[in-house]
């Protein structure tokens, strides 16, 4: 690699970093506007036109406030935790292709920092690191409410990571690639000439599973138990203030953007979309941003509609519903992928039949297993 | 050149974090140094071209196991000082003997297997041509299929055993009986934690 390639790589990293910061500013403002709209109130108004600069104003305020360290805090860990919240979130984004490519200085430059061979595994590795920020922040604060929040979050995030992994496995089995660029490339073309060949149509259960697990992974409502303000003051970041609190806050939104970006790349065709022929590199970026915004709107919508669920129900939902569903769907995807190759075109029919049959058997089994317990519970309560 | 710089950044880090993990009194700090160590090892995997191992190292070790480890440590309590007198007397000589033994064994195994060359063996790039993850999958699900499945059964057995041990029957008395000393006896607890 010559110096020009190094410079271009550096430029790409800086560009992605600032795009993410810009996205953060917009996304936080949008969430406040969306939620205000759902609660029939105007939302932020003062800073900039329609309050669009509210995030900047909040950020400035937090940077000039004192970042207080409690006496009982475990100092080194307390100081490291906010940094751990932000760095993996940025790193996870580095494998996501957020546009096609431009040709500069005779080189084809993709809008993606690194197209790793292990693409999606890299994202999983980095998102699994975000648990550390929450757990360490809560533990090191030397206070009871944050500790409770961090213990909750560690159990919640580990549980839902399994469901998320199962959703990802079935998509990867379906596409047959780990590389992000190839997953996007595999979603070109149309079914019947007009329906885009995006993964969320054949993989709809995995899509739902991923969105729900992503909601729990990013501690967003209705799964925001680590920071349930009605029970735990503010959960794991109760003792944080100033720019350290800002880092934790940013990390949370960055993770949300990353989850939406992965869902877009894996299920919604990434940057693909119909576009006119002028400025051919700009439209894919716009499509990518639009798809992320749609998922983000759904997340805000869920926040505006659903109450926070109770802790035992959260665990029961994750372990007894999402994970069995994920396992079943992995099995079903395996059948769909393999049987047509083994038995020709009739295999597709057999596959669908098998999936429906196994699904019904599972439902029956779940019903039989569940029945005695619910009956005894009814008998116990007068 | 770049590879050399990366190596000389991460090799001292790996050694230092390993030593710090052993010498640290505080169990949580010990766990954190272990995470740093795992990360440094993951970077070495990446440098050797074993990308899949890099990702698995971070996801499995640094991600899942370490979080569970922290969880357990927190529930056991960290602020208690570790007792310096060993309850089992013959543990130390046995530990030294086994430590020296496994070091010698690893040394011999590496020497017999790939040798101490600075570069990966020649066939490595050829095997990895279609992608590292694909190459590992091919070997794991053909030549090493039986060990792989047996390992997974072993893990399931361990999980089921843990569930059986942790499960309390409804109506049974849970925890220590209410009578007795109000404060837990420190000696007993140290033994359990150690």
Coordinates of C-alpha atoms in Angstrom, one line a residue:
Chain A
X1 CA 0.0 0.0 0.0
X2 CA 1.3 3.4 -1.0
X3 CA 0.9 6.6 1.1
X4 CA -2.2 7.5 -1.0
X5 CA -4.0 4.3 0.1
X6 CA -3.1 5.0 3.7
X7 CA -4.4 8.5 3.4
X8 CA -7.6 7.3 1.8
X9 CA -8.2 4.7 4.5
X10 CA -7.7 7.4 7.1
X11 CA -10.1 9.7 5.3
X12 CA -12.7 6.9 5.2
X13 CA -12.3 6.3 9.0
X14 CA -12.6 10.0 9.7
X15 CA -15.6 10.4 7.4
X16 CA -17.4 7.4 8.9
X17 CA -16.7 8.8 12.4
X18 CA -18.2 12.2 11.6
X19 CA -21.1 10.7 9.7
X20 CA -21.9 8.7 12.9
X21 CA -21.6 11.8 15.1
X22 CA -23.9 13.7 12.7
X23 CA -26.4 10.7 12.7
X24 CA -26.3 10.7 16.5
X25 CA -27.3 14.4 16.7
X26 CA -30.1 13.9 14.3
X27 CA -31.3 10.6 15.8
X28 CA -31.5 11.9 19.3
X29 CA -33.5 15.0 18.2
X30 CA -35.8 12.8 16.0
X31 CA -36.5 10.4 18.9
X32 CA -37.5 13.4 21.1
X33 CA -39.7 14.8 18.3
X34 CA -41.3 11.4 17.5
X35 CA -42.1 10.6 21.1
X36 CA -43.4 14.2 21.6
X37 CA -45.6 13.7 18.6
X38 CA -47.0 10.5 20.0
X39 CA -47.7 12.2 23.4
X40 CA -49.3 15.2 21.7
X41 CA -46.8 17.8 22.9
X42 CA -44.4 19.9 20.8
X43 CA -41.1 18.5 22.1
X44 CA -37.8 20.5 21.9
X45 CA -38.3 23.9 20.3
X46 CA -35.7 26.4 21.4
X47 CA -32.3 25.5 20.1
X48 CA -32.2 26.0 16.3
X49 CA -35.1 25.6 13.9
X50 CA -37.6 23.2 15.4
X51 CA -35.1 22.5 18.2
X52 CA -32.8 20.5 15.9
X53 CA -29.7 21.7 17.8
X54 CA -31.0 20.3 21.1
X55 CA -28.4 17.5 21.1
X56 CA -25.6 19.9 20.6
X57 CA -26.9 22.2 23.4
X58 CA -27.2 19.2 25.8
X59 CA -23.8 18.0 24.8
X60 CA -22.2 21.4 25.5
X61 CA -24.0 21.7 28.8
X62 CA -22.8 18.2 29.9
X63 CA -19.2 19.0 28.9
X64 CA -19.0 22.1 31.0
X65 CA -20.6 20.4 34.1
X66 CA -18.4 18.8 36.8
X67 CA -17.9 15.1 36.2
X68 CA -18.2 14.0 39.7
X69 CA -16.5 10.8 41.2
X70 CA -18.3 9.4 44.3
X71 CA -16.2 8.7 47.3
X72 CA -17.2 5.0 47.4
X73 CA -16.6 4.5 43.7
X74 CA -13.9 2.1 42.5
X75 CA -11.9 4.9 40.7
X76 CA -10.1 3.3 37.8
X77 CA -13.0 1.1 36.8
X78 CA -15.4 4.0 37.2
X79 CA -13.3 6.1 34.8
X80 CA -12.8 3.4 32.2
X81 CA -16.5 2.3 31.9
X82 CA -17.8 5.3 29.9
X83 CA -15.0 4.9 27.4
X84 CA -15.9 1.2 27.0
X85 CA -19.4 2.2 26.2
X86 CA -18.4 4.3 23.2
X87 CA -15.3 2.6 21.6
X88 CA -16.9 -0.8 20.8
X89 CA -20.0 0.9 19.4
X90 CA -17.8 2.8 16.9
X91 CA -15.7 -0.2 16.1
X92 CA -18.8 -2.4 15.3
X93 CA -19.8 0.1 12.7
X94 CA -16.5 -0.2 10.8
X95 CA -17.6 -3.3 8.8
X96 CA -21.0 -2.0 7.7
X97 CA -21.2 -0.9 4.1
X98 CA -23.2 2.3 4.1
X99 CA -23.0 3.1 0.4
X100 CA -21.6 1.7 -2.8
X101 CA -18.3 3.3 -3.8
X102 CA -16.8 6.4 -5.5
X103 CA -13.9 6.4 -7.9
X104 CA -11.1 8.8 -6.7
X105 CA -7.5 9.0 -8.0
X106 CA -8.2 5.9 -10.2
X107 CA -9.1 3.8 -7.2
X108 CA -12.5 2.3 -6.3
X109 CA -13.3 3.5 -2.8
X110 CA -16.1 1.7 -0.9
X111 CA -18.1 3.5 1.8
X112 CA -17.0 0.9 4.3
X113 CA -13.9 1.0 6.5
X114 CA -13.0 -2.7 6.3
X115 CA -14.7 -5.5 4.4
X116 CA -13.6 -8.3 6.8
X117 CA -13.9 -11.9 5.9
X118 CA -15.7 -12.5 9.2
X119 CA -17.9 -9.4 8.9
X120 CA -20.9 -10.3 11.0
X121 CA -18.8 -12.1 13.6
X122 CA -16.8 -8.9 14.2
X123 CA -20.1 -7.1 14.8
X124 CA -21.2 -9.8 17.3
X125 CA -17.8 -9.6 19.1
X126 CA -18.0 -5.8 19.4
X127 CA -21.6 -5.7 20.6
X128 CA -20.9 -8.4 23.2
X129 CA -18.3 -5.9 24.6
X130 CA -20.9 -3.3 25.3
X131 CA -22.2 -5.4 28.3
X132 CA -18.9 -4.6 30.0
X133 CA -19.6 -0.8 30.0
X134 CA -23.0 -1.3 31.7
X135 CA -21.8 -3.9 34.2
X136 CA -18.6 -2.1 35.1
X137 CA -20.3 1.3 35.4
X138 CA -22.9 -0.1 37.7
X139 CA -20.5 -2.1 39.8
X140 CA -17.8 0.6 40.2
X141 CA -20.3 3.3 41.3
X142 CA -20.3 1.9 44.8
X143 CA -24.0 2.4 45.2
X144 CA -26.9 -0.1 45.4
X145 CA -29.2 1.1 42.6
X146 CA -26.5 1.0 40.0
X147 CA -25.3 -2.4 41.2
X148 CA -28.9 -3.7 40.8
X149 CA -29.1 -2.2 37.4
X150 CA -25.8 -3.7 36.2
X151 CA -26.7 -7.2 37.6
X152 CA -30.0 -7.0 35.7
X153 CA -28.3 -5.9 32.5
X154 CA -25.7 -8.6 32.6
X155 CA -28.4 -11.3 32.8
X156 CA -30.6 -9.6 30.2
X157 CA -28.0 -9.0 27.7
X158 CA -26.5 -12.4 27.9
X159 CA -29.9 -14.0 27.5
X160 CA -31.0 -12.0 24.5
X161 CA -27.6 -12.3 22.8
X162 CA -28.5 -16.0 22.3
X163 CA -31.8 -15.1 20.5
X164 CA -29.9 -12.5 18.4
X165 CA -27.3 -15.1 17.5
X166 CA -29.9 -17.6 16.4
X167 CA -31.5 -14.9 14.2
X168 CA -28.2 -14.1 12.6
X169 CA -27.3 -17.8 12.1
X170 CA -30.5 -18.4 10.1
X171 CA -29.8 -15.4 7.8
X172 CA -26.2 -16.5 7.4
X173 CA -27.3 -20.0 6.5
X174 CA -29.8 -18.5 4.0
X175 CA -27.3 -16.2 2.3
X176 CA -24.2 -18.4 2.7
X177 CA -21.8 -15.5 3.4
X178 CA -20.2 -13.9 6.4
X179 CA -18.9 -10.9 4.5
X180 CA -21.1 -7.8 4.7
X181 CA -20.5 -6.8 1.1
X182 CA -21.5 -10.2 -0.2
X183 CA -24.6 -10.3 1.9
X184 CA -25.7 -7.0 0.4
X185 CA -24.7 -8.2 -3.1
X186 CA -26.8 -11.4 -2.6
X187 CA -29.9 -9.2 -2.1
X188 CA -30.0 -7.7 -5.6
X189 CA -32.7 -8.4 -8.1
X190 CA -36.5 -8.8 -7.8
X191 CA -39.1 -11.6 -7.1
X192 CA -41.7 -11.7 -9.9
X193 CA -40.1 -8.6 -11.4
X194 CA -41.1 -6.0 -8.8
X195 CA -40.7 -7.2 -5.2
X196 CA -37.1 -6.6 -4.1
X197 CA -35.2 -9.7 -3.2
X198 CA -34.4 -8.6 0.3
X199 CA -33.8 -11.1 3.0
X200 CA -36.6 -10.0 5.3
X201 CA -39.2 -11.6 3.0
X202 CA -38.0 -15.2 3.1
X203 CA -36.5 -14.7 6.6
X204 CA -39.3 -12.8 8.3
X205 CA -39.3 -14.7 11.6
X206 CA -35.5 -14.1 11.9
X207 CA -36.1 -10.4 11.1
X208 CA -38.6 -10.1 14.0
X209 CA -36.4 -12.0 16.3
X210 CA -33.5 -9.8 15.5
X211 CA -35.4 -6.6 16.1
X212 CA -36.8 -7.8 19.4
X213 CA -33.4 -9.1 20.6
X214 CA -31.8 -5.8 19.4
X215 CA -34.3 -3.9 21.5
X216 CA -33.2 -5.8 24.6
X217 CA -29.5 -5.6 23.7
X218 CA -29.6 -1.8 23.5
X219 CA -31.5 -1.5 26.8
X220 CA -34.3 0.4 25.0
X221 CA -37.9 0.4 26.3
X222 CA -39.8 -1.9 27.0
X223 CA -36.6 -3.7 27.9
X224 CA -35.0 -0.8 29.8
X225 CA -34.8 -2.6 33.1
X226 CA -31.1 -1.8 33.8
X227 CA -32.1 1.9 34.0
X228 CA -35.8 1.6 35.1
X229 CA -36.2 5.1 36.6
X230 CA -39.3 4.2 38.6
X231 CA -37.4 1.5 40.5
X232 CA -33.7 2.2 40.3
X233 CA -33.4 6.0 40.1
X234 CA -31.5 5.8 36.8
X235 CA -30.0 2.3 37.0
X236 CA -26.4 1.8 36.1
X237 CA -25.6 5.5 35.3
X238 CA -27.1 7.0 38.5
X239 CA -23.8 8.1 39.8
X240 CA -22.5 9.5 36.5
X241 CA -22.5 13.2 35.6
X242 CA -20.8 15.6 33.1
X243 CA -19.1 14.2 30.1
X244 CA -18.9 10.7 31.5
X245 CA -22.6 10.5 31.5
X246 CA -22.6 12.0 28.0
X247 CA -20.4 9.1 26.9
X248 CA -22.7 6.5 28.3
X249 CA -25.7 8.2 26.7
X250 CA -24.0 8.4 23.3
X251 CA -22.9 4.8 23.6
X252 CA -26.5 3.7 24.0
X253 CA -27.7 5.6 20.9
X254 CA -24.7 4.5 18.9
X255 CA -25.6 0.9 19.7
X256 CA -29.2 1.6 18.6
X257 CA -27.9 3.0 15.3
X258 CA -25.6 0.0 14.9
X259 CA -28.4 -2.5 15.5
X260 CA -30.6 -0.7 13.0
X261 CA -27.7 -0.6 10.5
X262 CA -27.1 -4.3 10.8
X263 CA -30.8 -5.1 10.4
X264 CA -30.8 -2.9 7.3
X265 CA -27.7 -4.7 5.9
X266 CA -28.8 -8.2 6.6
X267 CA -32.5 -8.0 6.1
X268 CA -33.5 -4.9 4.1
X269 CA -31.0 -5.0 1.3
X270 CA -28.4 -2.6 2.7
X271 CA -27.9 0.4 0.5
X272 CA -29.9 -1.1 -2.4
X273 CA -32.9 0.8 -3.8
X274 CA -34.1 2.2 -7.1
X275 CA -32.4 5.5 -8.0
X276 CA -31.9 7.9 -11.0
X277 CA -28.6 7.8 -12.8
X278 CA -27.1 11.2 -11.8
X279 CA -24.9 11.2 -8.7
X280 CA -25.0 7.4 -8.5
X281 CA -23.0 7.2 -5.3
X282 CA -25.3 9.5 -3.3
X283 CA -28.6 7.7 -3.6
X284 CA -27.4 4.4 -1.9
X285 CA -26.4 6.4 1.1
X286 CA -29.8 8.1 1.2
X287 CA -31.5 4.7 0.9
X288 CA -29.4 3.3 3.8
X289 CA -30.2 6.3 6.0
X290 CA -33.9 6.0 5.2
X291 CA -34.0 2.3 6.1
X292 CA -32.2 3.0 9.3
X293 CA -34.7 5.7 10.1
X294 CA -37.6 3.4 9.4
X295 CA -36.3 0.8 11.9
X296 CA -35.5 3.6 14.4
X297 CA -39.0 4.9 14.1
X298 CA -40.4 1.5 14.9
X299 CA -38.2 1.4 18.0
X300 CA -39.5 4.8 19.1
X301 CA -43.0 3.7 18.3
X302 CA -42.6 0.7 20.6
X303 CA -41.2 2.9 23.3
X304 CA -44.2 5.2 23.0
X305 CA -46.7 2.3 23.1
X306 CA -45.4 -0.4 25.4
X307 CA -45.0 -0.2 29.2
X308 CA -41.8 -1.7 30.7
X309 CA -42.2 -5.4 31.3
X310 CA -41.5 -7.1 34.6
X311 CA -38.2 -8.7 35.2
X312 CA -39.3 -12.4 35.4
X313 CA -41.5 -11.9 32.3
X314 CA -38.5 -10.5 30.5
X315 CA -36.5 -13.6 31.3
X316 CA -39.4 -15.9 30.5
X317 CA -40.0 -14.2 27.2
X318 CA -36.3 -14.5 26.2
X319 CA -35.7 -18.1 27.3
X320 CA -39.1 -19.7 26.7
X321 CA -40.2 -18.0 23.6
X322 CA -37.5 -16.3 21.6
X323 CA -34.8 -18.9 22.0
X324 CA -37.1 -21.9 21.1
X325 CA -38.5 -19.9 18.2
X326 CA -34.9 -19.1 17.0
X327 CA -33.9 -22.8 17.2
X328 CA -37.0 -23.8 15.3
X329 CA -36.3 -21.2 12.6
X330 CA -32.7 -22.3 12.3
X331 CA -33.9 -25.9 11.7
X332 CA -36.5 -24.6 9.2
X333 CA -33.9 -22.5 7.3
X334 CA -31.7 -25.6 7.1
X335 CA -34.6 -27.5 5.5
X336 CA -35.4 -24.7 3.1
X337 CA -31.7 -24.4 2.0
X338 CA -30.9 -28.1 1.7
X339 CA -34.0 -30.0 0.6
X340 CA -34.5 -28.5 -2.9
X341 CA -30.9 -29.4 -3.7
X342 CA -31.4 -33.0 -2.6
X343 CA -34.8 -33.7 -4.0
X344 CA -35.2 -31.2 -6.9
X345 CA -38.1 -28.8 -7.2
X346 CA -40.5 -31.0 -5.3
X347 CA -38.2 -30.6 -2.3
X348 CA -39.5 -27.1 -1.7
X349 CA -43.0 -28.5 -1.2
X350 CA -41.6 -31.2 1.2
X351 CA -39.7 -28.5 3.0
X352 CA -42.7 -26.4 3.6
X353 CA -44.7 -29.4 4.7
X354 CA -42.0 -30.5 7.1
X355 CA -41.6 -27.1 8.6
X356 CA -45.4 -26.7 9.2
X357 CA -45.5 -30.3 10.7
X358 CA -42.6 -29.7 13.1
X359 CA -43.9 -26.4 14.1
X360 CA -47.3 -27.8 15.0
X361 CA -45.7 -30.7 16.9
X362 CA -43.6 -28.1 18.9
X363 CA -46.7 -26.1 19.6
X364 CA -48.4 -29.2 20.9
X365 CA -45.5 -30.2 23.0
X366 CA -45.3 -26.7 24.5
X367 CA -49.0 -26.8 25.3
X368 CA -48.7 -30.2 27.0
X369 CA -45.6 -29.1 29.0
X370 CA -47.2 -25.9 30.1
X371 CA -50.6 -27.2 31.2
X372 CA -50.0 -28.9 34.6
X373 CA -48.1 -25.9 35.9
X374 CA -50.8 -23.4 35.0
X375 CA -53.4 -25.6 36.5
X376 CA -51.6 -26.0 39.8
X377 CA -51.1 -22.2 39.9
X378 CA -54.8 -21.6 39.4
X379 CA -55.5 -24.2 42.1
X380 CA -53.2 -22.5 44.5
X381 CA -54.7 -19.1 44.3
X382 CA -58.2 -18.9 45.9
Chain B
X1 CA 6.8 -3.7 9.3
X2 CA 3.3 -2.9 10.4
X3 CA 3.0 -6.5 11.7
X4 CA 6.1 -6.0 13.8
X5 CA 4.8 -2.8 15.4
X6 CA 1.5 -4.5 16.2
X7 CA 3.3 -7.5 17.7
X8 CA 5.5 -5.3 19.9
X9 CA 2.5 -3.4 21.1
X10 CA 0.5 -6.4 22.0
X11 CA 3.1 -9.0 23.1
X12 CA 4.2 -7.0 26.2
X13 CA 0.5 -6.2 26.9
X14 CA -0.4 -9.9 26.9
X15 CA 2.5 -10.8 29.2
X16 CA 2.0 -7.8 31.5
X17 CA -1.8 -8.4 31.8
X18 CA -1.2 -12.1 32.5
X19 CA 1.2 -11.3 35.3
X20 CA -1.0 -8.5 36.7
X21 CA -4.0 -10.9 36.7
X22 CA -2.1 -13.4 38.9
X23 CA -0.7 -10.8 41.3
X24 CA -3.9 -8.8 41.7
X25 CA -5.6 -9.2 45.1
X26 CA -9.0 -7.7 44.0
X27 CA -10.9 -10.4 42.1
X28 CA -12.7 -8.0 39.8
X29 CA -9.4 -6.4 38.7
X30 CA -8.1 -9.9 38.1
X31 CA -11.0 -10.6 35.8
X32 CA -10.5 -7.3 34.0
X33 CA -6.8 -8.1 33.4
X34 CA -7.9 -11.5 32.0
X35 CA -10.1 -9.7 29.5
X36 CA -7.2 -7.6 28.4
X37 CA -5.1 -10.7 28.0
X38 CA -7.8 -12.4 25.9
X39 CA -7.9 -9.4 23.7
X40 CA -4.2 -9.4 23.1
X41 CA -4.3 -13.1 22.3
X42 CA -7.2 -12.4 19.8
X43 CA -5.0 -9.9 18.1
X44 CA -2.2 -12.5 17.7
X45 CA -4.8 -14.9 16.1
X46 CA -5.7 -12.1 13.6
X47 CA -2.0 -11.5 12.8
X48 CA -1.6 -15.2 12.1
X49 CA -4.5 -15.1 9.6
X50 CA -6.9 -17.1 11.8
X51 CA -9.7 -14.5 11.6
X52 CA -12.4 -16.9 12.8
X53 CA -10.4 -17.8 15.9
X54 CA -10.0 -14.0 16.6
X55 CA -13.8 -13.5 16.5
X56 CA -14.5 -16.6 18.5
X57 CA -11.9 -15.7 21.1
X58 CA -13.6 -12.3 21.7
X59 CA -17.2 -13.5 21.5
X60 CA -16.8 -16.7 23.6
X61 CA -14.1 -15.9 26.1
X62 CA -14.0 -12.1 26.4
X63 CA -17.7 -11.7 25.9
X64 CA -19.8 -14.5 27.4
X65 CA -17.6 -16.3 29.9
X66 CA -16.1 -13.1 31.4
X67 CA -19.5 -11.6 32.0
X68 CA -20.7 -14.7 33.8
X69 CA -17.4 -14.7 35.8
X70 CA -18.0 -11.1 36.8
X71 CA -21.5 -11.9 37.7
X72 CA -20.4 -14.7 40.0
X73 CA -17.7 -12.6 41.6
X74 CA -20.1 -9.9 42.4
X75 CA -22.5 -12.3 44.0
X76 CA -19.8 -13.9 46.1
X77 CA -18.6 -10.5 47.3
X78 CA -15.3 -8.9 46.4
X79 CA -14.4 -6.6 49.3
X80 CA -13.3 -9.4 51.6
X81 CA -9.5 -9.9 52.0
X82 CA -8.2 -13.2 50.8
X83 CA -6.6 -15.3 53.5
X84 CA -2.9 -15.8 52.9
X85 CA -2.6 -19.1 54.8
X86 CA -3.5 -22.0 52.5
X87 CA -6.2 -24.4 53.8
X88 CA -4.9 -27.3 51.8
X89 CA -1.2 -27.8 52.6
X90 CA -0.1 -30.0 49.7
X91 CA -1.8 -27.8 47.1
X92 CA 1.2 -25.6 46.4
X93 CA 3.9 -28.2 45.6
X94 CA 1.3 -30.1 43.5
X95 CA 0.4 -26.8 41.7
X96 CA 4.0 -26.1 40.9
X97 CA 4.6 -29.6 39.7
X98 CA 1.6 -29.5 37.4
X99 CA 2.4 -26.0 36.1
X100 CA 5.9 -27.1 35.1
X101 CA 4.5 -30.2 33.6
X102 CA 2.0 -28.5 31.4
X103 CA 4.6 -25.9 30.3
X104 CA 6.9 -28.6 29.2
X105 CA 4.1 -30.4 27.5
X106 CA 3.0 -27.3 25.5
X107 CA 6.6 -26.7 24.6
X108 CA 7.1 -30.3 23.3
X109 CA 3.7 -30.2 21.5
X110 CA 4.4 -27.0 19.7
X111 CA 7.9 -28.2 18.7
X112 CA 6.6 -31.5 17.4
X113 CA 3.7 -29.9 15.6
X114 CA 4.6 -26.7 13.9
X115 CA 8.1 -25.9 15.2
X116 CA 9.3 -22.5 16.4
X117 CA 9.3 -20.7 13.1
X118 CA 8.3 -17.0 13.1
X119 CA 5.9 -17.5 10.2
X120 CA 2.8 -19.7 9.9
X121 CA 3.6 -23.1 8.2
X122 CA 3.5 -23.1 4.4
X123 CA 0.3 -24.9 3.8
X124 CA -1.7 -22.4 5.9
X125 CA -2.3 -19.8 3.1
X126 CA -3.3 -22.6 0.7
X127 CA -5.9 -24.0 3.2
X128 CA -7.2 -20.6 3.9
X129 CA -7.7 -19.6 0.3
X130 CA -11.5 -19.9 0.4
X131 CA -11.7 -17.9 3.7
X132 CA -10.6 -18.9 7.1
X133 CA -14.1 -19.5 8.6
X134 CA -14.9 -21.8 5.6
X135 CA -11.7 -23.8 6.0
X136 CA -12.3 -24.3 9.7
X137 CA -15.9 -25.4 9.1
X138 CA -14.8 -27.9 6.5
X139 CA -12.3 -29.5 8.9
X140 CA -14.6 -29.3 12.0
X141 CA -17.6 -30.9 10.3
X142 CA -15.8 -33.6 8.5
X143 CA -12.6 -34.9 10.1
X144 CA -13.3 -33.7 13.7
X145 CA -17.1 -34.2 13.6
X146 CA -17.3 -36.8 16.4
X147 CA -15.1 -34.9 18.9
X148 CA -17.1 -31.7 18.1
X149 CA -20.4 -33.4 18.9
X150 CA -19.1 -35.1 22.0
X151 CA -17.9 -31.7 23.3
X152 CA -21.3 -30.2 22.7
X153 CA -22.9 -33.1 24.6
X154 CA -20.5 -32.5 27.4
X155 CA -21.5 -28.8 27.6
X156 CA -25.2 -29.7 27.6
X157 CA -24.5 -32.2 30.5
X158 CA -22.7 -29.5 32.4
X159 CA -25.6 -27.0 31.8
X160 CA -28.2 -29.6 32.9
X161 CA -26.2 -30.4 36.0
X162 CA -25.9 -26.8 36.9
X163 CA -29.6 -26.4 36.6
X164 CA -30.3 -29.4 38.7
X165 CA -27.9 -28.2 41.4
X166 CA -29.3 -24.7 41.4
X167 CA -32.9 -25.6 41.3
X168 CA -34.8 -25.4 44.6
X169 CA -38.0 -27.3 45.1
X170 CA -40.9 -25.1 46.0
X171 CA -41.8 -25.3 49.7
X172 CA -38.3 -26.4 50.7
X173 CA -36.4 -24.2 53.1
X174 CA -34.1 -22.0 51.0
X175 CA -30.8 -20.7 52.2
X176 CA -29.3 -21.2 55.7
X177 CA -31.7 -21.8 58.6
X178 CA -32.8 -18.6 60.4
X179 CA -31.3 -19.7 63.8
X180 CA -27.5 -19.3 64.4
X181 CA -25.0 -16.5 64.2
X182 CA -26.3 -13.3 62.6
X183 CA -23.1 -12.6 60.7
X184 CA -21.6 -15.2 58.4
X185 CA -18.4 -16.8 59.6
X186 CA -15.5 -15.3 57.6
X187 CA -13.3 -18.5 57.6
X188 CA -16.0 -20.7 56.1
X189 CA -16.7 -18.2 53.3
X190 CA -13.1 -17.8 52.4
X191 CA -12.9 -21.5 51.8
X192 CA -15.9 -21.5 49.6
X193 CA -14.6 -18.5 47.6
X194 CA -11.1 -20.0 47.3

